[in-house]
Coordinates of C-alpha atoms in Angstrom, one line a residue:
Chain A
M21 CA -18.2 -45.6 -11.6
R22 CA -17.1 -42.0 -10.9
R23 CA -13.4 -41.2 -11.2
V24 CA -12.2 -38.7 -8.7
L25 CA -8.9 -36.7 -8.8
I26 CA -7.3 -34.9 -5.9
I27 CA -4.7 -32.4 -7.0
G28 CA -2.6 -31.9 -3.9
G29 CA -3.6 -35.4 -2.8
G30 CA -0.3 -35.8 -0.8
G31 CA -1.0 -32.9 1.5
M32 CA -2.6 -32.9 4.8
V33 CA -6.2 -32.1 3.7
G34 CA -5.8 -34.1 0.5
Q35 CA -4.8 -37.2 2.5
K36 CA -7.6 -36.8 4.9
L37 CA -10.1 -36.4 2.0
A38 CA -8.7 -39.5 0.3
H39 CA -9.1 -41.5 3.5
R40 CA -12.6 -40.3 4.1
L41 CA -13.6 -41.1 0.4
S42 CA -12.2 -44.6 0.8
V43 CA -14.4 -45.1 3.8
E44 CA -17.6 -43.3 3.0
G45 CA -17.5 -42.7 -0.8
L46 CA -18.8 -39.4 -2.2
D47 CA -22.2 -38.4 -0.9
G48 CA -23.1 -42.0 -0.1
D49 CA -21.9 -43.2 -3.6
T50 CA -19.1 -45.8 -2.9
D51 CA -18.7 -46.7 -6.6
I52 CA -15.8 -44.3 -7.0
E53 CA -12.1 -44.6 -7.9
V54 CA -9.7 -42.0 -6.4
T55 CA -6.5 -40.8 -8.1
L56 CA -4.0 -38.6 -6.3
F57 CA -1.6 -36.1 -7.8
D58 CA 1.2 -34.4 -5.8
M59 CA 4.9 -34.0 -5.7
A60 CA 5.3 -36.5 -2.9
Y61 CA 3.3 -38.7 -0.5
P62 CA 3.6 -39.6 3.1
E63 CA 4.6 -43.2 3.8
G64 CA 1.7 -45.5 4.5
G65 CA -0.7 -42.8 3.4
A66 CA -4.4 -42.8 2.5
P67 CA -5.5 -45.5 0.0
A68 CA -5.9 -44.6 -3.7
A69 CA -6.3 -46.4 -7.0
E70 CA -3.3 -44.4 -8.3
R71 CA -0.7 -41.9 -6.9
I72 CA 0.7 -39.7 -9.6
V73 CA 3.9 -37.9 -8.9
G74 CA 4.2 -34.6 -10.8
Q75 CA 4.5 -30.8 -10.6
L76 CA 1.9 -28.2 -11.4
G77 CA 4.8 -26.0 -12.5
N78 CA 5.3 -28.5 -15.4
F79 CA 2.3 -27.6 -17.5
A80 CA 2.5 -30.9 -19.4
D81 CA 1.6 -32.6 -16.1
I82 CA -1.6 -30.5 -16.0
D83 CA -2.4 -31.3 -19.6
A84 CA -2.1 -35.1 -18.9
L85 CA -4.3 -34.8 -15.8
V86 CA -7.1 -32.9 -17.6
A87 CA -6.9 -35.1 -20.6
A88 CA -7.7 -38.1 -18.4
R89 CA -11.2 -36.6 -17.9
Y90 CA -12.0 -37.3 -14.3
D91 CA -15.6 -36.8 -13.3
V92 CA -14.7 -34.9 -10.1
I93 CA -11.6 -32.8 -9.5
F94 CA -10.6 -31.5 -6.1
H95 CA -7.9 -28.8 -6.6
L96 CA -6.2 -28.3 -3.3
A97 CA -2.6 -27.7 -4.3
A98 CA -1.0 -24.4 -3.5
I99 CA 2.1 -22.6 -2.4
V100 CA 1.2 -21.4 1.1
S101 CA 0.8 -17.8 2.1
G102 CA 4.2 -17.3 3.7
E103 CA 6.1 -18.9 0.9
S104 CA 4.1 -17.0 -1.8
E105 CA 5.1 -13.8 -0.1
S106 CA 8.8 -14.7 0.2
D107 CA 9.0 -16.3 -3.3
F108 CA 7.2 -14.2 -5.8
Q109 CA 8.0 -16.5 -8.8
K110 CA 7.0 -19.7 -7.1
G111 CA 3.7 -18.4 -5.8
W112 CA 2.6 -16.7 -9.1
L113 CA 3.7 -19.8 -11.1
I114 CA 1.8 -22.4 -9.1
N115 CA -1.1 -20.5 -7.6
G116 CA -1.5 -18.1 -10.6
A117 CA -0.2 -19.1 -14.0
A118 CA -0.6 -22.9 -13.5
F119 CA -4.2 -22.4 -12.4
L120 CA -5.0 -20.3 -15.5
H121 CA -3.4 -23.1 -17.6
F122 CA -5.5 -25.7 -15.8
G123 CA -8.6 -23.7 -16.6
M124 CA -7.6 -23.3 -20.3
K125 CA -6.9 -27.0 -20.6
L126 CA -10.3 -27.8 -19.1
E127 CA -12.0 -25.6 -21.8
E128 CA -10.0 -27.3 -24.5
E129 CA -11.1 -30.7 -23.3
H130 CA -14.7 -29.6 -23.0
R131 CA -14.6 -28.2 -26.5
V132 CA -12.9 -31.3 -28.0
S133 CA -15.6 -33.5 -26.4
G134 CA -18.3 -31.5 -28.2
G135 CA -19.4 -30.1 -24.8
A136 CA -19.9 -33.5 -23.3
Y137 CA -17.1 -33.3 -20.7
V138 CA -18.3 -31.1 -17.9
P139 CA -16.5 -32.2 -14.7
R140 CA -17.2 -31.0 -11.2
V141 CA -14.3 -29.0 -10.0
V142 CA -13.9 -28.0 -6.4
F143 CA -11.2 -25.5 -5.7
T144 CA -9.9 -24.4 -2.3
S145 CA -9.5 -20.6 -2.3
S146 CA -8.7 -18.6 0.8
I147 CA -10.0 -15.8 3.0
A148 CA -6.8 -14.1 1.9
V149 CA -8.7 -12.8 -1.2
F150 CA -10.0 -10.1 1.2
G151 CA -7.9 -7.3 2.6
P152 CA -8.4 -4.6 5.3
P153 CA -10.2 -2.5 6.3
F154 CA -12.7 -5.2 7.3
P155 CA -16.1 -4.8 8.8
D156 CA -16.7 -6.7 12.1
Q157 CA -18.1 -9.6 10.1
I158 CA -17.1 -10.0 6.5
P159 CA -20.3 -10.5 4.4
D160 CA -20.7 -12.6 1.3
D161 CA -20.5 -9.6 -1.0
Q162 CA -17.1 -8.4 0.5
P163 CA -15.0 -7.2 -2.5
L164 CA -11.8 -9.0 -3.6
T165 CA -9.0 -6.7 -2.3
P166 CA -6.1 -9.0 -1.5
Q167 CA -3.1 -7.4 0.3
T168 CA -0.7 -10.4 -0.2
S169 CA 0.6 -12.2 -3.2
Y170 CA -1.1 -15.4 -2.1
G171 CA -4.4 -13.6 -1.8
A172 CA -4.0 -12.0 -5.3
Q173 CA -3.2 -15.4 -6.8
K174 CA -6.2 -17.1 -5.2
A175 CA -8.4 -14.2 -6.4
C176 CA -7.1 -14.8 -10.0
A177 CA -8.0 -18.5 -9.7
E178 CA -11.5 -17.6 -8.4
L179 CA -12.0 -15.4 -11.5
M180 CA -11.0 -18.3 -13.8
M181 CA -13.4 -20.6 -11.9
N182 CA -16.2 -18.1 -12.2
D183 CA -15.6 -17.8 -16.0
L184 CA -15.5 -21.6 -16.4
G185 CA -18.7 -21.9 -14.4
R186 CA -20.5 -19.1 -16.2
R187 CA -19.7 -20.7 -19.6
G188 CA -20.8 -24.2 -18.5
I189 CA -17.3 -25.7 -19.1
V190 CA -17.1 -27.1 -15.6
E191 CA -19.5 -27.4 -12.6
A192 CA -17.3 -24.9 -10.6
V193 CA -17.3 -24.4 -6.8
S194 CA -14.6 -22.4 -5.1
I195 CA -14.6 -22.6 -1.3
R196 CA -12.7 -20.1 0.8
L197 CA -11.3 -22.1 3.7
P198 CA -10.8 -20.5 7.2
T199 CA -7.4 -21.1 8.6
I200 CA -7.2 -24.8 9.3
V201 CA -6.3 -25.8 12.8
V202 CA -5.2 -28.0 14.5
R203 CA -2.9 -29.2 11.7
P204 CA -1.1 -32.5 12.5
G205 CA 2.6 -32.9 11.9
K206 CA 5.2 -30.2 11.8
P207 CA 5.0 -26.4 11.4
N208 CA 4.8 -25.2 7.8
L209 CA 5.8 -22.0 6.0
A210 CA 2.4 -20.4 6.4
A211 CA 2.4 -17.3 8.7
S212 CA -0.6 -18.9 10.4
S213 CA 1.4 -22.0 11.4
F214 CA 1.5 -21.0 15.1
F215 CA -2.3 -21.2 15.4
S216 CA -1.9 -25.0 15.2
G217 CA 1.4 -25.1 17.0
I218 CA 0.1 -23.6 20.3
I219 CA -2.4 -26.4 20.5
R220 CA -0.6 -29.3 18.9
E221 CA 2.8 -29.0 20.6
P222 CA 1.5 -28.8 24.2
L223 CA -0.9 -31.7 23.5
N224 CA 2.2 -33.6 22.5
G225 CA 4.2 -32.5 25.6
Q226 CA 6.3 -30.0 23.6
E227 CA 7.0 -26.3 23.9
A228 CA 5.2 -24.0 21.5
I229 CA 6.0 -20.4 20.5
L230 CA 3.2 -17.8 20.4
P231 CA 4.4 -14.9 18.2
V232 CA 1.3 -12.6 18.6
D233 CA -0.8 -11.1 21.3
E234 CA -3.5 -13.2 23.0
S235 CA -6.1 -10.6 21.9
V236 CA -5.6 -11.6 18.2
R237 CA -8.9 -12.8 16.8
H238 CA -9.1 -15.1 13.8
W239 CA -11.3 -17.5 11.8
H240 CA -10.8 -21.3 12.0
A241 CA -12.0 -24.7 10.9
S242 CA -10.7 -28.2 11.7
P243 CA -9.2 -30.4 9.0
R244 CA -12.2 -32.6 9.6
A245 CA -14.6 -29.7 8.9
A246 CA -12.5 -28.8 5.8
V247 CA -12.9 -32.3 4.4
G248 CA -16.7 -32.0 5.1
F249 CA -16.8 -28.7 3.1
L250 CA -15.0 -30.4 0.1
I251 CA -17.4 -33.3 0.0
H252 CA -20.4 -31.1 0.4
A253 CA -19.1 -28.8 -2.4
A254 CA -18.7 -31.9 -4.7
G255 CA -22.4 -32.7 -4.3
L256 CA -23.9 -29.2 -4.4
D257 CA -26.4 -28.1 -7.0
T258 CA -24.3 -25.5 -8.8
A259 CA -27.4 -23.9 -10.3
L260 CA -28.0 -22.5 -6.8
L261 CA -24.7 -20.5 -7.0
G262 CA -25.5 -18.2 -9.9
D263 CA -22.4 -16.5 -11.5
N264 CA -20.5 -16.2 -8.3
R265 CA -19.0 -19.7 -7.6
A266 CA -16.9 -18.6 -4.7
L267 CA -18.2 -19.2 -1.2
S268 CA -16.7 -18.2 2.2
M269 CA -17.0 -21.2 4.4
P270 CA -18.4 -21.1 7.9
G271 CA -15.9 -21.3 10.8
V272 CA -15.2 -20.5 14.4
S273 CA -14.2 -16.9 15.2
C274 CA -12.2 -16.7 18.4
T275 CA -9.2 -15.0 20.1
V276 CA -5.9 -16.7 20.9
A277 CA -6.8 -16.4 24.6
E278 CA -10.0 -18.4 23.9
Q279 CA -8.0 -21.0 22.0
I280 CA -5.7 -21.3 25.0
E281 CA -8.7 -21.8 27.3
S282 CA -9.8 -24.7 25.0
L283 CA -6.4 -26.2 25.3
R284 CA -6.6 -25.8 29.1
A285 CA -10.1 -27.5 29.2
A286 CA -8.7 -30.4 27.2
A287 CA -5.2 -30.9 28.7
G288 CA -4.9 -28.7 31.8
D289 CA -2.6 -25.9 33.1
K290 CA 0.5 -28.0 32.5
A291 CA -0.2 -28.0 28.7
V292 CA -0.9 -24.2 28.7
A293 CA 2.4 -23.7 30.6
L294 CA 4.3 -25.0 27.5
I295 CA 3.3 -22.0 25.4
R296 CA 6.0 -19.4 25.4
H297 CA 5.2 -15.8 24.4
E298 CA 7.8 -14.6 22.0
P299 CA 6.4 -11.6 20.0
N300 CA 7.4 -11.5 16.3
E301 CA 6.7 -8.2 14.7
T302 CA 6.6 -9.6 11.2
I303 CA 4.0 -12.3 12.0
Q304 CA 2.1 -9.8 14.2
R305 CA 1.9 -7.4 11.2
I306 CA 0.8 -10.1 8.7
V307 CA -1.8 -11.6 11.0
G308 CA -3.0 -8.1 11.9
G309 CA -4.0 -7.8 8.2
W310 CA -6.2 -10.9 8.3
A311 CA -9.9 -11.3 8.6
R312 CA -11.3 -11.9 12.1
D313 CA -14.9 -13.0 11.6
F314 CA -17.4 -13.8 8.8
D315 CA -21.1 -13.9 8.1
P316 CA -21.1 -16.8 5.7
A317 CA -24.9 -16.7 5.1
R318 CA -24.7 -18.2 1.6
A319 CA -22.6 -21.2 2.6
L320 CA -24.8 -21.9 5.6
A321 CA -28.0 -21.7 3.5
L322 CA -26.3 -24.2 1.1
G323 CA -25.8 -26.6 3.9
F324 CA -22.1 -26.2 4.7
R325 CA -21.4 -26.8 8.4
A326 CA -18.5 -25.6 10.6
D327 CA -17.2 -27.0 13.9
A328 CA -19.4 -26.0 16.9
D329 CA -16.7 -24.1 18.7
F330 CA -13.0 -24.1 19.4
D331 CA -13.4 -26.9 22.0
A332 CA -14.7 -29.0 19.2
I333 CA -11.7 -28.1 17.0
V334 CA -9.3 -29.3 19.7
R335 CA -11.4 -32.4 20.3
A336 CA -11.3 -33.2 16.5
Y337 CA -7.5 -33.1 16.6
I338 CA -7.3 -35.3 19.7
E339 CA -9.8 -37.8 18.1
D340 CA -8.3 -37.8 14.6
Y341 CA -4.6 -37.7 15.4
L342 CA -3.9 -38.6 19.1
T343 CA -6.3 -41.5 19.6
D344 CA -5.2 -44.8 18.2
Chain B
M9 CA 17.1 10.2 -21.8
R10 CA 14.0 8.2 -20.8
R11 CA 13.2 5.1 -22.9
V12 CA 9.5 4.5 -23.4
L13 CA 7.9 1.3 -24.6
I14 CA 4.3 1.0 -25.9
I15 CA 3.1 -2.6 -25.9
G16 CA 0.2 -2.5 -28.4
G17 CA 1.9 0.4 -30.2
G18 CA 0.5 -0.5 -33.6
G19 CA -3.1 -0.2 -32.4
M20 CA -5.3 2.9 -32.6
V21 CA -4.6 4.3 -29.1
G22 CA -1.0 3.2 -29.2
Q23 CA -0.4 5.0 -32.5
K24 CA -2.1 8.1 -31.2
L25 CA 0.0 8.0 -28.0
A26 CA 3.2 7.5 -30.0
H27 CA 2.3 10.5 -32.2
R28 CA 1.5 12.7 -29.3
L29 CA 4.8 11.7 -27.5
S30 CA 6.7 12.6 -30.6
V31 CA 5.2 16.1 -30.6
E32 CA 5.0 16.9 -26.8
G33 CA 7.3 14.4 -25.1
L34 CA 6.2 13.0 -21.7
D35 CA 5.0 15.6 -19.2
G36 CA 7.0 18.3 -21.0
D37 CA 10.2 16.1 -21.1
T38 CA 11.1 15.8 -24.8
D39 CA 14.3 13.8 -24.1
I40 CA 12.6 10.5 -24.7
E41 CA 13.0 7.6 -27.1
V42 CA 9.9 5.7 -28.0
T43 CA 9.8 1.9 -28.9
L44 CA 6.7 0.2 -30.2
F45 CA 5.8 -3.5 -29.9
D46 CA 2.9 -5.0 -31.8
M47 CA 2.0 -7.7 -34.3
A48 CA 1.7 -5.2 -37.1
Y49 CA 1.8 -1.5 -37.9
P50 CA -0.3 0.8 -40.1
E51 CA 1.6 2.1 -43.1
G52 CA 3.0 5.6 -42.6
G53 CA 2.2 5.4 -38.9
A54 CA 3.4 7.3 -35.9
P55 CA 7.2 8.0 -35.6
A56 CA 9.2 5.8 -33.3
A57 CA 12.8 5.0 -32.6
E58 CA 12.0 1.3 -33.2
R59 CA 9.0 -0.8 -34.2
I60 CA 9.3 -4.4 -32.8
V61 CA 7.2 -7.0 -34.4
G62 CA 6.2 -9.8 -32.0
Q63 CA 3.4 -11.6 -30.2
L64 CA 2.5 -11.6 -26.5
G65 CA 1.5 -15.2 -26.9
N66 CA 5.2 -16.0 -27.5
F67 CA 6.5 -15.5 -23.9
A68 CA 10.1 -15.2 -25.2
D69 CA 9.0 -11.9 -26.8
I70 CA 7.8 -10.7 -23.4
D71 CA 11.1 -11.8 -21.8
A72 CA 13.1 -9.8 -24.4
L73 CA 11.0 -6.7 -24.0
V74 CA 11.3 -6.7 -20.2
A75 CA 15.0 -7.5 -20.3
A76 CA 15.6 -4.3 -22.3
R77 CA 14.6 -2.3 -19.1
Y78 CA 12.5 0.6 -20.5
D79 CA 11.9 3.4 -18.0
V80 CA 8.2 3.7 -18.9
I81 CA 6.1 0.9 -20.2
F82 CA 2.5 1.5 -21.5
H83 CA 0.8 -1.9 -21.8
L84 CA -2.2 -1.4 -24.1
A85 CA -2.3 -4.7 -26.0
A86 CA -5.4 -6.9 -25.6
I87 CA -7.8 -9.2 -27.3
V88 CA -11.0 -7.2 -27.4
S89 CA -14.2 -8.1 -25.5
G90 CA -16.1 -9.7 -28.3
E91 CA -13.2 -11.9 -29.4
S92 CA -12.3 -12.8 -25.8
E93 CA -15.9 -14.1 -25.4
S94 CA -15.8 -16.1 -28.7
D95 CA -12.3 -17.4 -28.3
F96 CA -11.7 -18.5 -24.7
Q97 CA -8.1 -19.7 -25.4
K98 CA -6.9 -16.5 -27.2
G99 CA -8.4 -14.2 -24.6
W100 CA -7.1 -16.0 -21.5
L101 CA -3.7 -16.5 -23.2
I102 CA -3.1 -12.9 -24.2
N103 CA -5.0 -10.9 -21.6
G104 CA -4.5 -13.4 -18.7
A105 CA -1.6 -15.8 -18.9
A106 CA 0.7 -13.5 -20.9
F107 CA 0.0 -10.6 -18.5
L108 CA 1.0 -12.8 -15.5
H109 CA 4.1 -13.8 -17.3
F110 CA 4.9 -10.1 -18.0
G111 CA 4.5 -9.4 -14.3
M112 CA 6.7 -12.3 -13.3
K113 CA 9.4 -11.2 -15.7
L114 CA 9.3 -7.7 -14.3
E115 CA 9.9 -9.1 -10.8
E116 CA 12.8 -11.2 -12.1
E117 CA 14.4 -8.1 -13.7
H118 CA 13.8 -6.0 -10.6
R119 CA 15.5 -8.7 -8.4
V120 CA 18.4 -9.3 -10.8
S121 CA 19.0 -5.5 -10.8
G122 CA 19.3 -5.6 -7.0
G123 CA 16.1 -3.6 -6.7
A124 CA 17.4 -0.8 -8.9
Y125 CA 15.1 -1.4 -11.9
V126 CA 11.6 0.0 -10.9
P127 CA 9.9 1.0 -14.2
R128 CA 6.7 3.0 -14.5
V129 CA 4.1 0.6 -15.9
V130 CA 0.7 2.0 -17.1
F131 CA -1.8 -0.7 -17.9
T132 CA -5.1 -0.2 -19.7
S133 CA -7.8 -2.1 -17.8
S134 CA -11.5 -1.9 -18.6
I135 CA -14.8 -1.1 -16.9
A136 CA -15.7 -4.7 -17.9
V137 CA -14.1 -5.7 -14.5
F138 CA -17.5 -4.7 -13.1
G139 CA -20.7 -6.7 -13.5
P140 CA -24.3 -6.1 -12.8
P141 CA -26.3 -5.3 -10.7
F142 CA -24.9 -1.7 -10.9
P143 CA -25.7 1.3 -8.8
D144 CA -26.8 4.4 -10.8
Q145 CA -23.2 5.6 -10.6
I146 CA -20.4 3.1 -10.1
P147 CA -18.2 4.3 -7.2
D148 CA -14.5 3.8 -6.8
D149 CA -14.9 1.0 -4.3
Q150 CA -17.2 -1.1 -6.6
P151 CA -16.2 -4.7 -6.3
L152 CA -14.6 -6.7 -9.1
T153 CA -17.4 -8.9 -10.4
P154 CA -16.8 -9.4 -14.1
Q155 CA -19.4 -11.2 -16.1
T156 CA -17.4 -11.8 -19.3
S157 CA -14.1 -13.5 -20.0
Y158 CA -12.6 -10.2 -21.0
G159 CA -13.6 -8.6 -17.7
A160 CA -12.2 -11.6 -15.7
Q161 CA -8.9 -11.4 -17.6
K162 CA -8.6 -7.7 -17.0
A163 CA -9.3 -8.2 -13.3
C164 CA -6.5 -10.8 -13.1
A165 CA -4.1 -8.3 -14.7
E166 CA -5.2 -5.6 -12.2
L167 CA -4.5 -8.0 -9.3
M168 CA -1.0 -8.6 -10.7
M169 CA -0.4 -4.9 -11.1
N170 CA -1.5 -4.3 -7.5
D171 CA 0.8 -6.9 -6.3
L172 CA 3.8 -5.5 -8.3
G173 CA 2.9 -2.0 -7.0
R174 CA 2.5 -3.1 -3.3
R175 CA 5.9 -4.8 -3.5
G176 CA 7.7 -1.8 -5.1
I177 CA 8.7 -3.9 -8.1
V178 CA 7.1 -1.3 -10.5
E179 CA 5.4 2.0 -10.2
A180 CA 2.1 0.6 -11.2
V181 CA -1.0 2.4 -12.5
S182 CA -4.0 0.6 -14.0
I183 CA -6.5 2.8 -15.7
R184 CA -10.0 1.6 -16.5
L185 CA -10.9 3.2 -19.8
P186 CA -14.5 4.1 -20.7
T187 CA -15.6 2.7 -24.1
I188 CA -13.5 4.7 -26.6
V189 CA -15.5 6.6 -29.3
V190 CA -15.3 7.8 -32.0
R191 CA -12.7 5.2 -33.1
P192 CA -11.3 6.0 -36.6
G193 CA -11.1 3.3 -39.3
K194 CA -13.1 0.2 -39.6
P195 CA -15.4 -1.6 -37.1
N196 CA -13.6 -4.1 -34.9
L197 CA -14.7 -7.3 -33.1
A198 CA -15.7 -5.5 -29.9
A199 CA -19.4 -5.6 -29.1
S200 CA -19.2 -1.9 -28.5
S201 CA -18.0 -1.2 -32.1
F202 CA -21.4 0.3 -33.2
F203 CA -21.0 3.2 -30.7
S204 CA -18.2 4.5 -33.0
G205 CA -19.9 3.3 -36.2
I206 CA -23.1 5.3 -35.7
I207 CA -21.1 8.6 -35.6
R208 CA -18.2 7.7 -37.9
E209 CA -20.0 6.2 -40.8
P210 CA -22.5 9.0 -41.2
L211 CA -19.8 11.7 -40.9
N212 CA -18.1 9.9 -43.8
G213 CA -21.3 9.7 -45.8
Q214 CA -21.9 6.0 -45.2
E215 CA -24.8 4.0 -43.7
A216 CA -24.4 2.7 -40.1
I217 CA -26.3 0.0 -38.3
L218 CA -27.6 0.6 -34.8
P219 CA -28.2 -2.8 -33.1
V220 CA -29.6 -1.5 -29.8
D221 CA -32.4 0.8 -28.5
E222 CA -31.7 4.6 -28.5
S223 CA -32.4 4.5 -24.7
V224 CA -29.2 2.6 -24.0
R225 CA -26.9 4.6 -21.8
H226 CA -23.2 4.0 -21.7
W227 CA -19.8 5.6 -20.6
H228 CA -17.5 7.1 -23.2
A229 CA -14.2 8.9 -23.8
S230 CA -12.5 10.1 -27.0
P231 CA -9.2 8.6 -28.2
R232 CA -7.8 12.0 -27.5
A233 CA -8.9 11.8 -23.9
A234 CA -7.6 8.2 -23.6
V235 CA -4.2 9.4 -24.6
G236 CA -4.4 12.2 -22.1
F237 CA -5.2 9.7 -19.4
L238 CA -2.2 7.5 -20.3
I239 CA 0.2 10.5 -20.3
H240 CA -1.2 11.7 -17.0
A241 CA -0.9 8.2 -15.5
A242 CA 2.8 8.1 -16.5
G243 CA 3.5 11.2 -14.5
L244 CA 1.4 10.5 -11.5
D245 CA 2.8 10.3 -7.9
T246 CA 2.0 6.6 -7.3
A247 CA 2.4 7.2 -3.5
L248 CA -1.0 8.8 -3.7
L249 CA -2.6 5.6 -4.9
G250 CA -2.0 3.4 -1.9
D251 CA -2.4 -0.3 -2.5
N252 CA -5.2 0.0 -5.0
R253 CA -3.5 0.9 -8.2
A254 CA -6.6 0.7 -10.4
L255 CA -8.5 3.8 -11.3
S256 CA -11.8 4.2 -13.1
M257 CA -11.3 7.0 -15.6
P258 CA -13.7 9.9 -15.9
G259 CA -15.9 9.9 -19.0
V260 CA -19.2 11.0 -20.5
S261 CA -22.4 9.2 -19.6
C262 CA -25.0 9.5 -22.3
T263 CA -27.7 7.7 -24.2
V264 CA -27.6 6.6 -27.8
A265 CA -30.3 9.2 -28.5
E266 CA -28.1 11.9 -27.0
Q267 CA -25.2 10.7 -29.2
I268 CA -27.4 10.9 -32.3
E269 CA -28.3 14.5 -31.3
S270 CA -24.6 15.3 -31.1
L271 CA -24.2 13.9 -34.6
R272 CA -27.1 16.0 -35.8
A273 CA -25.6 19.1 -34.3
A274 CA -22.3 18.5 -36.1
A275 CA -23.5 17.2 -39.4
G276 CA -27.3 17.7 -39.7
D277 CA -30.4 15.5 -40.4
K278 CA -28.9 14.1 -43.5
A279 CA -26.1 12.4 -41.5
V280 CA -28.6 11.1 -38.9
A281 CA -30.7 9.6 -41.7
L282 CA -27.8 7.3 -42.5
I283 CA -28.4 5.4 -39.2
R284 CA -30.4 2.3 -39.8
H285 CA -32.1 0.6 -36.8
E286 CA -31.5 -3.1 -37.0
P287 CA -32.0 -4.6 -33.5
N288 CA -29.5 -7.4 -32.6
E289 CA -30.6 -9.4 -29.5
T290 CA -27.0 -10.7 -28.8
I291 CA -25.5 -7.2 -28.8
Q292 CA -28.5 -5.8 -26.9
R293 CA -28.0 -8.4 -24.2
I294 CA -24.2 -7.9 -24.0
V295 CA -24.5 -4.1 -23.8
G296 CA -27.4 -4.4 -21.3
G297 CA -24.8 -5.9 -18.9
W298 CA -22.5 -3.0 -19.2
A299 CA -22.0 -0.1 -16.8
R300 CA -23.9 3.2 -17.6
D301 CA -22.3 5.8 -15.4
F302 CA -19.5 6.3 -12.9
D303 CA -18.5 8.5 -10.0
P304 CA -14.7 8.5 -10.7
A305 CA -13.9 10.7 -7.7
R306 CA -10.4 9.3 -7.1
A307 CA -9.3 9.9 -10.7
L308 CA -10.8 13.4 -10.8
A309 CA -9.0 14.3 -7.5
L310 CA -5.7 12.9 -9.1
G311 CA -6.2 15.3 -12.1
F312 CA -7.5 13.0 -14.8
R313 CA -9.8 15.0 -17.2
A314 CA -12.5 13.7 -19.5
D315 CA -14.1 15.2 -22.6
A316 CA -16.6 17.9 -21.6
D317 CA -19.6 16.2 -23.2
F318 CA -20.5 14.1 -26.2
D319 CA -20.4 17.1 -28.6
A320 CA -16.8 17.4 -27.6
I321 CA -16.2 13.7 -28.4
V322 CA -17.7 14.2 -31.9
R323 CA -15.6 17.3 -32.4
A324 CA -12.4 15.5 -31.3
Y325 CA -13.1 12.9 -34.1
I326 CA -13.7 15.5 -36.7
E327 CA -10.6 17.5 -35.7
D328 CA -8.3 14.5 -35.3
Y329 CA -9.4 12.4 -38.2
L330 CA -11.5 14.4 -40.8
T331 CA -9.5 17.7 -40.9
D332 CA -6.4 17.7 -43.0

């Protein structure tokens, strides 16, 4: 039986992953046991053998997790981009320092086991590791030049993952997720939160605020596709990755205008009329520094698959969250 | 009066910097007070107002240093490349985790001061942040792709420095030093130690071991040039750096054969005869993964100056360490 740990298992993607693992297992293998770690869990959430409540800022919690020697570890927990920018300490502690501690503890456990303990670790990095100026399509060899604290922290974590992988301490895979839309639930502190809001709120009969121009182009994947990336990464032959364990995931590149047309196709003009344009210079500036399109050739060759288009992303939200 | 702190002030470069500051001041300003921080100091070492004994692995020591609000901080302390590769924990603790803690404490001090405390911080990074395959000359926009733990740790520190600089928390300058030769004293744990040994030992009438082929090409600067880089970095207008605060320093690119010819020019065939070829596959492999030449256009435009050639590097050693 394989023991699977999801760090950040109480979050939106973590819960969706836990649910899918409970239905399908991992790569067809249903002989697994799933443990979640997070600060809190939604009521009536995804099934799991155990739900551990803890904090990554408390390094003893990390030590205990790693000492339990799970076979597969998904590390999804992070302080989001907006909060990492507004709270320097919190972002660098959780996304930076705690991740280095996690890596160091993994090495200790590997060493103490005489080299026998080599878990699969799948880490969710971000396209925020890249900064402008961008080419039209960001290639796989785009340099790490983050322009936000969040991006710098994710880049540090990627460097640790590459070192763990190069040394054979873990089977390391870092996946850089596109901006996930349409997120269910409420807006969060990420500057990208409106990308979900302008679809989700109108589909639920509520007003949404659009703080940027409709010409803004960005890079997206559905929560369903994100979970697919994670499961695929857990089964990947890491020998194919070489020394660079970080992969930019495939996604859908489209403008806000195109997203609104997908909303119109799914729910009509009445839904679109619920979007209120209220330009916000801060968000416009932050989003203006984000990547717009990628050429994720490596990930595609390794079998990662994105949503077909933005219509499919809207459909995934309706099917997964609005259909009982 | 400006208060200057040298973290790693007991080491070879730190001592040389302290000595030069005591003679010349900082950019012509002799109204300075120099404090050193290190685990230990050489007997009869460079003058300083205070010599603090501490450990970066003890984060309380870092807190105390930062709380003392020095105007200029040189951060030179590191676990060297060879030891970072052999001791994963030690390298990631000192070069990685402790550096993130240093940055976080600097932000706290800046915030507590109401934004008034913005020290100049000069950090010695390394060309080990780059990994193969290399172009013939490594340009300033070469991506961060370290292939050693040491290089990954230095890259993490550069990312923290860039974030501190971007946010205006410190006046941040990271300088990537070439391999420093000719180091005085004894061999150290760096895989590059022999580059100094093959010049230093024969000049002192002793045998030296050359573990690699004479065709090996590498990138060098003298300790004297390194101190010059540090002092120049401390006076630099950081507005000229933009968001990328890391600069590859100029240096001398030459082969081991050329280095041996410089030794011959300075000390004759008898000195050269003291070099014993004893190939070491491990060192050959490590050094084979190192950069051979750079095009440090940015640093040159900013006024950083290297040694003229390898003859000048040998001369600097003789003048600084063999002439009484």
